[in-house]
Coordinates of N, CA and C in Angstrom, one line a residue:
X1 N 91.5 98.1 123.9 CA 91.5 99.7 123.6 C 90.5 99.8 122.3
X2 N 90.0 101.0 122.4 CA 88.9 101.1 121.1 C 89.5 102.3 120.0
X3 N 88.4 101.7 118.4 CA 89.5 102.3 117.6 C 88.5 102.7 116.6
X4 N 88.3 104.1 115.6 CA 87.4 104.3 114.8 C 88.4 104.7 113.8
X5 N 88.7 104.0 112.9 CA 89.4 104.3 111.7 C 88.5 105.0 111.0
X6 N 87.4 105.6 110.8 CA 86.6 105.7 110.0 C 85.3 107.0 110.2
X7 N 85.6 108.1 110.2 CA 85.2 109.1 111.2 C 85.3 110.4 110.2
X8 N 84.4 111.5 110.0 CA 84.3 112.7 109.5 C 84.3 114.0 109.7
X9 N 84.5 114.8 109.5 CA 84.2 115.8 109.6 C 83.5 116.9 108.8
X10 N 82.9 118.2 109.6 CA 82.1 118.8 108.4 C 83.3 119.4 107.5
X11 N 83.8 119.2 107.2 CA 85.2 119.5 106.3 C 84.4 118.8 105.0
X12 N 83.7 117.1 105.3 CA 83.4 116.5 104.4 C 81.7 116.3 104.6
X13 N 81.2 115.1 105.0 CA 80.0 115.2 105.1 C 79.8 114.8 106.8
X14 N 80.4 115.0 107.3 CA 80.3 115.4 109.0 C 79.4 115.9 109.7
X15 N 79.2 116.3 111.1 CA 79.2 117.4 111.4 C 79.7 118.2 112.9
X16 N 81.0 118.1 112.9 CA 81.6 118.6 113.8 C 83.1 118.8 113.3
X17 N 83.9 119.8 113.6 CA 85.3 120.2 113.6 C 85.8 119.2 114.0
X18 N 87.4 119.0 113.6 CA 88.2 118.1 113.9 C 88.5 118.0 115.2
X19 N 88.6 119.4 116.0 CA 88.4 119.6 117.5 C 87.4 118.8 118.1
X20 N 86.7 119.2 117.6 CA 85.3 118.9 118.6 C 85.0 117.1 118.0
X21 N 85.5 116.9 116.7 CA 85.0 114.9 117.1 C 86.2 114.4 117.9
X22 N 87.4 115.1 118.2 CA 88.9 114.6 119.1 C 88.3 114.2 120.3
X23 N 87.3 115.5 120.8 CA 86.6 115.6 122.1 C 85.9 114.8 122.4
X24 N 84.7 114.8 121.4 CA 83.7 113.7 121.3 C 84.3 111.9 121.6
X25 N 85.6 111.7 120.8 CA 86.0 110.5 120.5 C 86.2 110.0 122.1
X26 N 86.7 111.2 122.8 CA 87.5 110.8 123.9 C 86.9 111.1 125.2
X27 N 85.6 111.2 124.8 CA 84.1 110.9 126.0 C 83.6 109.7 125.8
X28 N 83.6 109.8 124.6 CA 83.0 108.2 124.2 C 84.2 106.9 124.5
X29 N 85.3 107.4 125.2 CA 86.2 106.1 125.4 C 87.0 105.5 123.9
X30 N 86.6 106.4 123.2 CA 87.8 106.1 122.0 C 89.5 106.2 122.3
X31 N 90.2 105.0 122.2 CA 91.9 105.7 122.3 C 92.4 106.4 121.0
X32 N 91.9 106.0 119.9 CA 92.6 106.1 118.3 C 91.2 106.8 117.7
X33 N 91.1 107.6 116.7 CA 90.1 107.9 115.3 C 90.9 107.8 114.5
X34 N 90.5 108.0 113.5 CA 91.2 108.1 111.9 C 90.1 109.0 111.3
X35 N 90.6 110.2 111.2 CA 89.8 111.2 110.2 C 90.1 110.7 108.9
X36 N 88.5 110.6 108.3 CA 88.3 110.3 106.7 C 88.1 111.0 105.6
X37 N 87.9 112.0 105.8 CA 86.8 112.9 105.3 C 87.0 112.8 103.9
X38 N 85.9 112.9 102.8 CA 86.3 112.5 101.5 C 87.1 114.5 100.8
X39 N 87.0 113.9 99.4 CA 88.1 114.9 98.5 C 86.9 115.5 98.2
X40 N 86.4 116.5 98.4 CA 85.4 117.5 98.6 C 85.5 118.8 97.3
X41 N 86.7 118.6 96.6 CA 86.9 119.5 95.8 C 87.3 119.2 94.1

């Protein structure tokens, strides 16, 4: 099982939407991801 529990979307300092991130993770063979965007308010 491949897991990445520290990812970011464009909501904070990442480059992908949440949907894009999920798709890319699946393409890379990840089974589980955790979205850990920063609080930018």
